[in-house]
């Protein structure tokens, strides 16, 4: 099996990107779902801008609305069709508006989207994101909806133009698809079998991101630690982490998500021995019951999972570990649930994403007997959430007094303005709100501040300055890049690209978001 070409995908300028009076048409991309969808939405935005569309101003009605859908949860369809219903009234009064639906729900429902929402103009799947501009043009020209769902990947998404949402960080896909057969999961049938990118292509993309100002990357895959199986190297992921750590200017490497069954000690060694790999691990548990894990076709048991955590903490004592857990899988008994509670207590997760099991049509679990009553699932879910909230608070309280390096972000601190704080992520990915003392210099998004944790809550840390001392700020290349994007968004010419300025949306190369 060969991987899709790594050659940059060309997106031609589209006549449909301009109105009859010569105005560039505006677009908005709405993302539902996981980090993979967030990354895909950056590719969709990049493709549209390469075709000539421009992003809509905040609060303005866009000419093009693209919905990048998820199909993992049972409310995914309800969320999609509710959104489409709301958009119909907007479209009725907005001449020339187009609506496109892509992603996993589009791949799964196909014709059903147009049957339930005939005002949609374009439906495209997970395997043909680069077709969006041409599909919009055809729909506008023909005056009819365009449906294009491919069953296999033709163009690797990372070869598409990209418009990144954050100057200081970027997503990098190392693989798409999944070879596992978890009975609750619809992803393999929608994303296909795993396809791995060549290591050189991945490292080149990371270098381009760093050239554009990024100092942090997150490696993405449905199962990152099975990377390399396609080309016959079972230790390829650990090697990739080490190689990425050698890229000058790259300060932080993260990845998600590994599968416990494929997690090997060489990856732990690479994490511990590569300073750029952050002391953070997100590894889905799903259930603490071996019986339920077997029914889920999760090819590991709770002892193996706990053993991995022990070895990670032995090599990386300050690692923050998070997880995913499903409550109420078909056939789950009280005893099974108590096993999950036991493993969670023993694991000491920094955080956990807990989900109530929901039936997904087309998965083996959907037709299993002994579906757990909703009231029982709800009661178990609330107990698990309370347990994890207690553990998260205790683990965060243990951080009080620690000095941490916080990479300043934008938009993560919802109350920053009223509390006179800024927000960012510590090395272990904990969310930190830090005080901005009177008279202190203000760090830019992408800069790094050294602070001491003073208070803890279950979902965040506070770092206040009792003596009002100025912030200790390390100005970074990412902060410089953010300055340049702000200058460009205000109409001030940026330096030539030879001076390290961000480039416009390019063919297959990462770029910075303006404004």
Coordinates of C-alpha atoms in Angstrom, one line a residue:
X1 CA 0.0 0.0 0.0
X2 CA 1.4 3.4 -0.9
X3 CA 0.7 6.7 0.8
X4 CA -1.0 9.5 -1.1
X5 CA 1.4 11.9 -2.8
X6 CA 3.2 14.5 -0.7
X7 CA 3.2 16.9 -3.7
X8 CA 1.5 20.2 -2.7
X9 CA -2.1 20.3 -4.0
X10 CA -2.8 23.2 -6.3
X11 CA -6.0 25.1 -5.7
X12 CA -6.9 27.2 -8.7
X13 CA -8.5 30.6 -8.3
X14 CA -12.3 30.3 -8.6
X15 CA -14.7 32.5 -10.5
X16 CA -17.2 31.8 -7.8
X17 CA -15.0 33.5 -5.2
X18 CA -16.0 36.9 -6.6
X19 CA -19.4 38.5 -6.8
X20 CA -20.8 40.2 -10.0
X21 CA -19.7 43.6 -8.7
X22 CA -16.1 42.4 -8.1
X23 CA -16.3 41.9 -4.3
X24 CA -14.5 38.9 -2.9
X25 CA -17.0 36.5 -1.3
X26 CA -16.5 35.8 2.4
X27 CA -16.5 32.4 4.2
X28 CA -16.9 31.0 7.7
X29 CA -15.9 27.4 8.8
X30 CA -17.7 25.9 11.8
X31 CA -15.9 23.0 13.4
X32 CA -17.6 20.2 15.3
X33 CA -15.6 17.4 16.9
X34 CA -12.0 16.5 17.6
X35 CA -8.5 17.9 17.0
X36 CA -8.4 16.1 13.6
X37 CA -11.5 18.1 12.6
X38 CA -9.9 21.3 13.8
X39 CA -6.8 20.6 11.7
X40 CA -9.0 19.7 8.7
X41 CA -10.8 23.0 9.1
X42 CA -7.5 24.8 8.8
X43 CA -7.0 23.0 5.5
X44 CA -10.5 23.9 4.3
X45 CA -9.8 27.6 5.2
X46 CA -6.5 27.5 3.3
X47 CA -8.1 25.9 0.3
X48 CA -10.9 28.6 0.2
X49 CA -8.4 31.4 0.5
X50 CA -6.2 30.0 -2.2
X51 CA -9.3 30.0 -4.4
X52 CA -9.9 33.7 -3.7
X53 CA -12.4 33.7 -0.8
X54 CA -11.7 35.9 2.2
X55 CA -12.7 35.3 5.9
X56 CA -15.8 37.0 7.1
X57 CA -15.4 39.6 9.8
X58 CA -16.4 38.6 13.3
X59 CA -20.2 38.9 13.7
X60 CA -20.8 39.4 9.9
X61 CA -22.9 37.1 7.8
X62 CA -20.6 35.1 5.5
X63 CA -21.4 34.4 1.9
X64 CA -20.1 30.8 2.4
X65 CA -20.7 28.7 5.5
X66 CA -18.9 25.4 5.8
X67 CA -19.8 23.0 8.5
X68 CA -17.1 20.4 9.3
X69 CA -19.0 17.7 11.1
X70 CA -18.3 15.0 13.6
X71 CA -20.1 11.6 13.8
X72 CA -18.8 10.2 17.1
X73 CA -21.6 11.3 19.5
X74 CA -25.3 10.5 19.2
X75 CA -26.2 14.2 19.2
X76 CA -24.0 14.9 16.1
X77 CA -26.9 14.6 13.7
X78 CA -29.1 16.7 15.9
X79 CA -26.4 19.4 16.2
X80 CA -25.9 19.4 12.4
X81 CA -29.5 19.6 11.4
X82 CA -30.3 22.2 14.1
X83 CA -27.5 24.4 12.7
X84 CA -28.7 23.9 9.1
X85 CA -32.2 24.8 10.1
X86 CA -31.0 28.0 11.6
X87 CA -28.9 28.8 8.5
X88 CA -31.9 28.3 6.2
X89 CA -33.5 31.5 7.3
X90 CA -30.3 33.4 6.9
X91 CA -29.8 32.0 3.4
X92 CA -33.4 32.9 2.4
X93 CA -32.6 36.6 3.0
X94 CA -28.9 36.5 1.9
X95 CA -28.7 36.5 -1.9
X96 CA -26.0 34.2 -3.2
X97 CA -25.2 32.5 0.1
X98 CA -24.0 28.9 -0.1
X99 CA -23.9 26.2 2.6
X100 CA -21.4 23.3 2.5
X101 CA -21.4 20.2 4.8
X102 CA -18.3 18.1 5.1
X103 CA -16.5 15.8 7.5
X104 CA -17.5 12.5 9.1
X105 CA -21.3 13.1 9.2
X106 CA -21.3 13.9 5.5
X107 CA -19.2 10.8 4.8
X108 CA -21.7 8.7 6.8
X109 CA -25.0 10.1 5.8
X110 CA -24.2 11.0 2.2
X111 CA -27.6 11.6 0.4
X112 CA -29.4 11.9 3.7
X113 CA -28.0 15.4 4.2
X114 CA -29.6 16.7 1.0
X115 CA -32.8 14.8 1.7
X116 CA -33.2 16.4 5.2
X117 CA -31.8 19.8 4.2
X118 CA -32.3 20.4 0.5
X119 CA -31.1 24.0 0.8
X120 CA -27.5 22.8 1.3
X121 CA -25.4 23.5 -1.8
X122 CA -22.4 21.1 -1.3
X123 CA -21.8 17.9 0.5
X124 CA -18.3 16.5 0.6
X125 CA -16.6 13.8 2.6
X126 CA -13.4 13.2 4.6
X127 CA -11.4 12.0 1.6
X128 CA -11.9 15.0 -0.7
X129 CA -11.5 18.2 1.3
X130 CA -9.5 19.8 -1.5
X131 CA -12.5 19.6 -3.8
X132 CA -14.5 22.2 -1.8
X133 CA -13.7 25.3 -4.0
X134 CA -14.5 23.5 -7.2
X135 CA -17.7 22.0 -5.8
X136 CA -18.9 25.5 -4.7
X137 CA -18.2 26.8 -8.1
X138 CA -20.1 24.0 -9.9
X139 CA -23.1 24.4 -7.5
X140 CA -23.2 28.1 -8.2
X141 CA -22.9 27.7 -11.9
X142 CA -25.4 24.8 -12.2
X143 CA -27.9 26.2 -9.7
X144 CA -28.1 22.7 -8.1
X145 CA -26.5 20.9 -5.1
X146 CA -23.2 19.1 -5.5
X147 CA -22.6 15.8 -3.7
X148 CA -19.1 14.2 -3.9
X149 CA -18.2 11.5 -1.4
X150 CA -15.1 9.5 -2.2
X151 CA -14.5 6.1 -0.6
X152 CA -10.7 6.3 -0.5
X153 CA -8.2 9.1 0.2
X154 CA -6.8 10.6 -3.0
X155 CA -4.9 13.6 -1.6
X156 CA -3.3 13.6 1.8
X157 CA -4.9 16.5 3.7
X158 CA -1.5 17.9 4.8
X159 CA -0.6 18.7 1.2
X160 CA -3.5 21.2 1.0
X161 CA -3.1 24.9 1.7
X162 CA -3.4 25.8 5.3
X163 CA -4.6 28.7 7.4
X164 CA -3.5 28.2 11.0
X165 CA -5.7 29.5 13.8
X166 CA -2.7 30.1 16.1
X167 CA 0.6 31.8 15.2
X168 CA 2.7 30.0 17.9
X169 CA 1.5 26.5 17.3
X170 CA 0.3 24.1 14.6
X171 CA -1.2 20.7 14.0
X172 CA 0.7 18.1 12.0
X173 CA -1.0 15.0 10.8
X174 CA 1.3 12.0 10.7
X175 CA -1.4 9.5 9.6
X176 CA -5.1 9.4 8.7
X177 CA -7.5 6.5 9.3
X178 CA -7.4 3.6 11.7
X179 CA -6.8 -0.1 11.6
X180 CA -8.5 -0.9 14.9
X181 CA -12.0 -2.4 15.2
X182 CA -13.4 -0.9 18.4
X183 CA -17.0 -1.9 18.6
X184 CA -18.2 1.6 19.6
X185 CA -16.3 3.6 17.0
X186 CA -17.5 4.7 13.6
X187 CA -14.2 6.4 12.6
X188 CA -12.6 3.5 10.7
X189 CA -15.5 3.3 8.3
X190 CA -15.5 7.0 7.7
X191 CA -11.7 7.8 7.7
X192 CA -10.6 4.4 6.2
X193 CA -7.6 2.3 6.9
X194 CA -4.5 3.9 8.4
X195 CA -2.3 5.7 5.9
X196 CA 1.1 6.9 7.2
X197 CA 3.0 9.9 5.9
X198 CA 6.7 9.5 5.1
X199 CA 8.9 10.8 8.0
X200 CA 10.6 13.3 5.7
X201 CA 7.3 14.8 4.7
X202 CA 6.3 15.3 8.3
X203 CA 9.6 16.8 9.3
X204 CA 9.6 19.1 6.4
X205 CA 6.1 20.4 7.3
X206 CA 7.3 20.9 10.9
X207 CA 10.3 22.9 9.6
X208 CA 7.9 25.1 7.5
X209 CA 5.7 25.7 10.6
X210 CA 8.8 26.8 12.5
X211 CA 9.9 29.0 9.7
X212 CA 6.5 30.7 9.9
X213 CA 7.0 31.4 13.6
X214 CA 5.6 28.3 15.4
X215 CA 7.4 27.1 18.4
X216 CA 5.0 24.3 19.3
X217 CA 3.5 21.4 17.2
X218 CA 1.0 18.7 18.0
X219 CA 1.3 15.4 16.0
X220 CA -2.1 14.0 15.1
X221 CA -3.3 10.5 14.3
X222 CA -6.2 8.3 15.2
X223 CA -3.5 6.0 16.7
X224 CA -0.1 7.8 16.6
X225 CA 1.9 5.1 18.2
X226 CA 1.0 2.6 15.4
X227 CA 2.7 5.0 13.0
X228 CA 5.2 3.2 10.7
X229 CA 3.3 -0.1 10.5
X230 CA 2.4 0.7 6.9
X231 CA 6.0 1.0 5.8
X232 CA 7.3 -1.7 8.2
X233 CA 9.0 0.1 11.1
X234 CA 7.3 -0.5 14.4
X235 CA 9.6 2.0 16.2
X236 CA 9.0 4.8 13.7
X237 CA 7.0 7.0 16.1
X238 CA 9.7 7.1 18.7
X239 CA 12.2 7.9 16.0
X240 CA 9.9 10.6 14.7
X241 CA 9.8 12.2 18.1
X242 CA 13.5 12.3 18.4
X243 CA 14.0 13.6 14.9
X244 CA 11.5 16.4 15.5
X245 CA 13.3 17.4 18.6
X246 CA 16.4 18.2 16.5
X247 CA 14.6 20.9 14.5
X248 CA 16.1 24.3 15.4
X249 CA 13.5 26.7 16.9
X250 CA 11.0 24.0 17.9
X251 CA 10.4 24.2 21.6
X252 CA 7.4 22.1 22.4
X253 CA 6.2 18.8 20.9
X254 CA 2.9 17.2 21.8
X255 CA 0.9 14.3 20.3
X256 CA -2.5 12.7 20.4
X257 CA -3.8 10.0 20.7
X258 CA -1.9 6.8 21.4
X259 CA -3.5 3.4 21.8
X260 CA -2.5 1.5 24.9
X261 CA -2.1 -1.8 23.0
X262 CA 0.6 -0.3 20.7
X263 CA 2.4 1.8 23.4
X264 CA 6.0 0.6 23.6
X265 CA 8.9 1.5 25.9
X266 CA 10.9 3.0 23.0
X267 CA 8.3 5.7 22.8
X268 CA 8.5 6.3 26.6
X269 CA 12.3 6.5 26.2
X270 CA 12.0 9.0 23.3
X271 CA 9.6 11.2 25.4
X272 CA 12.0 11.2 28.4
X273 CA 15.1 11.8 26.4
X274 CA 13.8 14.5 24.0
X275 CA 13.5 17.8 25.9
X276 CA 11.2 19.3 23.4
X277 CA 8.6 16.5 24.0
X278 CA 6.3 18.0 26.7
X279 CA 5.6 16.0 29.9
X280 CA 2.1 15.3 28.9
X281 CA 0.3 12.2 27.8
X282 CA -3.3 11.7 26.6
X283 CA -4.1 8.0 26.4
X284 CA -7.7 6.7 26.2
X285 CA -8.7 4.2 28.9
X286 CA -12.4 3.8 27.8
X287 CA -13.1 1.3 30.6
X288 CA -11.4 -0.1 33.7
X289 CA -13.3 -3.4 33.3
X290 CA -11.4 -6.1 31.4
X291 CA -14.7 -7.7 30.5
X292 CA -15.9 -4.5 28.9
X293 CA -12.6 -3.8 27.2
X294 CA -12.9 -7.2 25.6
X295 CA -16.5 -6.4 24.4
X296 CA -15.1 -3.1 23.1
X297 CA -12.4 -4.9 21.2
X298 CA -9.8 -2.8 23.0
X299 CA -6.8 -5.1 22.8
X300 CA -5.3 -4.3 26.2
X301 CA -6.4 -4.9 29.8
X302 CA -6.4 -2.6 32.8
X303 CA -3.1 -4.0 34.2
X304 CA -1.3 -3.2 31.0
X305 CA -2.8 0.3 31.0
X306 CA -1.7 1.0 34.6
X307 CA 1.7 -0.5 33.8
X308 CA 2.2 2.0 31.0
X309 CA 1.4 4.9 33.4
X310 CA 3.8 3.5 36.0
X311 CA 6.6 3.4 33.4
X312 CA 5.8 6.9 32.0
X313 CA 5.9 8.3 35.6
X314 CA 9.1 6.5 36.4
X315 CA 10.9 8.2 33.4
X316 CA 8.9 11.5 33.5
X317 CA 7.9 12.1 37.1
X318 CA 6.1 15.4 36.4
X319 CA 4.0 14.0 33.5
X320 CA 0.3 15.1 33.4
X321 CA -1.8 12.2 32.1
X322 CA -5.3 12.6 30.7
X323 CA -7.7 10.1 29.3
X324 CA -11.1 9.3 27.7
X325 CA -13.7 7.1 29.4
X326 CA -17.0 5.7 28.2
X327 CA -19.7 5.1 30.8
X328 CA -22.6 2.7 30.2
X329 CA -21.3 0.6 27.4
X330 CA -23.7 -2.2 26.5
X331 CA -23.6 -4.9 29.2
X332 CA -21.8 -2.8 31.7
X333 CA -22.7 -4.0 35.2
X334 CA -22.3 -2.3 38.6
X335 CA -19.2 -4.4 39.1
X336 CA -17.8 -3.4 35.7
X337 CA -18.3 0.3 36.6
X338 CA -16.7 -0.1 40.0
X339 CA -13.6 -1.5 38.2
X340 CA -13.5 1.8 36.1
X341 CA -13.8 3.8 39.3
X342 CA -10.9 1.7 40.8
X343 CA -8.6 2.2 37.8
X344 CA -9.4 6.0 37.7
X345 CA -8.6 6.3 41.4
X346 CA -5.3 4.5 40.8
X347 CA -4.4 6.3 37.6
X348 CA -4.5 9.8 39.2
X349 CA -5.4 11.5 35.9
X350 CA -4.9 15.2 35.7
X351 CA -8.1 15.4 33.7
X352 CA -10.5 13.0 31.9
X353 CA -13.0 13.4 29.1
X354 CA -15.9 11.3 30.2
X355 CA -18.7 10.3 27.9
X356 CA -22.1 8.6 28.2
X357 CA -22.2 5.7 25.7
X358 CA -24.4 6.6 22.8
X359 CA -25.5 4.3 20.0
X360 CA -23.9 4.9 16.7
X361 CA -25.6 3.3 13.7
X362 CA -23.3 1.0 11.8
X363 CA -21.1 0.0 14.8
X364 CA -21.2 -3.5 16.3
X365 CA -22.1 -2.1 19.7
X366 CA -25.3 -0.5 18.4
X367 CA -27.0 -3.9 18.1
X368 CA -25.5 -5.5 21.3
X369 CA -27.9 -6.8 23.9
X370 CA -28.2 -5.3 27.4
X371 CA -28.1 -1.7 26.5
X372 CA -27.8 0.2 29.8
X373 CA -30.9 2.3 30.8
X374 CA -30.3 6.0 30.5
X375 CA -31.0 6.7 34.2
X376 CA -28.3 4.2 35.3
X377 CA -25.8 5.6 32.8
X378 CA -26.5 9.1 34.1
X379 CA -26.0 8.1 37.8
X380 CA -22.7 6.4 37.0
X381 CA -21.6 9.3 34.9
X382 CA -22.2 11.7 37.7
X383 CA -20.3 9.5 40.2
X384 CA -17.3 9.2 37.8
X385 CA -17.3 12.9 37.1
X386 CA -17.3 13.7 40.8
X387 CA -14.4 11.3 41.4
X388 CA -12.3 12.7 38.6
X389 CA -13.0 16.3 39.7
X390 CA -11.7 15.5 43.2
X391 CA -8.6 13.9 41.7
X392 CA -8.0 16.7 39.3
X393 CA -8.3 19.2 42.1
X394 CA -5.8 17.2 44.3
X395 CA -3.4 16.9 41.4
X396 CA -3.6 20.6 40.7
X397 CA -3.2 21.5 44.4
X398 CA 0.1 19.6 44.2
X399 CA 1.3 22.2 41.7
X400 CA 0.9 25.1 44.0
X401 CA 4.4 26.6 44.6
X402 CA 5.8 25.2 41.4
X403 CA 7.5 27.5 38.9
X404 CA 6.1 26.8 35.4
X405 CA 6.8 28.1 31.9
X406 CA 3.6 29.3 30.3
X407 CA 3.2 29.7 26.5
X408 CA 0.8 32.6 26.2
X409 CA -2.2 31.9 24.1
X410 CA -5.3 33.8 22.9
X411 CA -8.9 33.2 23.6
X412 CA -8.5 30.5 26.3
X413 CA -9.1 32.8 29.3
X414 CA -12.8 33.8 29.1
X415 CA -12.6 36.1 32.1
X416 CA -9.1 37.5 31.5
X417 CA -10.3 41.1 30.9
X418 CA -12.3 41.4 34.1
X419 CA -9.7 39.6 36.2
X420 CA -6.6 41.4 34.7
X421 CA -5.1 38.1 33.8
X422 CA -3.7 36.5 30.7
X423 CA -3.8 32.8 29.9
X424 CA -1.6 30.1 28.5
X425 CA -0.4 26.5 28.8
X426 CA 2.3 25.1 31.0
X427 CA 4.7 22.5 29.7
X428 CA 2.4 19.7 31.0
X429 CA -0.6 21.4 29.1
X430 CA -2.3 22.6 32.3
X431 CA -4.3 25.8 31.7
X432 CA -2.7 28.7 33.7
X433 CA -4.3 32.1 34.3
X434 CA -1.6 34.5 35.4
X435 CA -1.8 38.0 36.8
X436 CA -0.7 41.0 34.8
X437 CA 0.7 43.3 37.5
X438 CA 0.4 47.1 37.2
X439 CA 3.2 48.5 35.1
X440 CA 4.4 45.1 33.9
X441 CA 5.3 44.6 30.2
X442 CA 2.6 42.7 28.4
X443 CA 3.6 39.4 26.8
X444 CA 2.5 38.7 23.3
X445 CA 0.7 35.5 22.2
X446 CA 3.6 33.1 21.6
X447 CA 5.8 34.6 24.3
X448 CA 6.7 32.5 27.4
X449 CA 6.3 33.7 30.9
X450 CA 7.9 32.2 34.0
X451 CA 5.3 32.2 36.9
X452 CA 4.7 30.5 40.2
X453 CA 1.4 28.7 40.8
X454 CA -0.4 30.2 43.7
X455 CA -3.9 28.7 43.6
X456 CA -5.6 25.5 42.1
X457 CA -9.0 24.6 40.8
X458 CA -10.0 21.3 39.2
X459 CA -9.7 22.7 35.6
X460 CA -7.1 25.4 35.9
X461 CA -4.2 26.9 37.9
X462 CA -3.8 30.6 39.0
X463 CA -0.4 32.3 39.2
X464 CA -0.8 35.7 40.9
X465 CA 1.9 38.0 42.0
X466 CA 1.4 38.9 45.7
X467 CA 4.2 41.5 45.7
X468 CA 3.2 43.0 42.3
X469 CA 6.6 42.1 40.8
X470 CA 6.7 42.5 36.9
X471 CA 6.3 39.4 34.8
X472 CA 9.3 37.5 33.7
X473 CA 8.8 37.4 30.0
X474 CA 10.9 35.6 27.4
X475 CA 10.2 37.1 24.0
X476 CA 10.0 34.5 21.3
X477 CA 10.0 34.2 17.5
X478 CA 6.4 33.2 17.8
X479 CA 5.7 36.5 19.5
X480 CA 7.6 38.4 16.8
X481 CA 5.4 36.5 14.2
X482 CA 2.3 37.6 16.0
X483 CA 3.4 41.2 15.9
X484 CA 3.8 40.9 12.1
X485 CA 0.4 39.5 11.6
X486 CA -1.1 42.3 13.6
X487 CA 0.8 44.9 11.5
X488 CA -0.5 43.2 8.3
X489 CA -4.1 43.1 9.6
X490 CA -3.9 46.8 10.3
X491 CA -2.8 47.5 6.7
X492 CA 0.9 48.0 7.6
X493 CA 3.1 46.3 5.1
X494 CA 5.0 43.4 6.6
X495 CA 8.7 42.9 5.9
X496 CA 9.6 40.8 2.9
X497 CA 9.5 37.0 3.4
X498 CA 13.3 36.9 3.3
X499 CA 13.1 38.8 6.6
X500 CA 11.1 36.0 8.2
X501 CA 7.7 37.5 7.7
X502 CA 4.6 35.2 7.4
X503 CA 3.6 34.3 3.9
X504 CA 0.2 34.4 2.4
X505 CA -1.8 31.2 2.1
X506 CA 0.4 29.0 0.0
X507 CA 0.1 25.8 -2.0
X508 CA 0.6 23.0 0.5
X509 CA 2.6 25.1 3.0
X510 CA 1.5 26.2 6.5
X511 CA 0.7 29.9 6.9
X512 CA -0.3 32.3 9.6
X513 CA -3.7 33.6 10.4
X514 CA -4.1 37.3 9.8
X515 CA -6.1 39.4 12.2

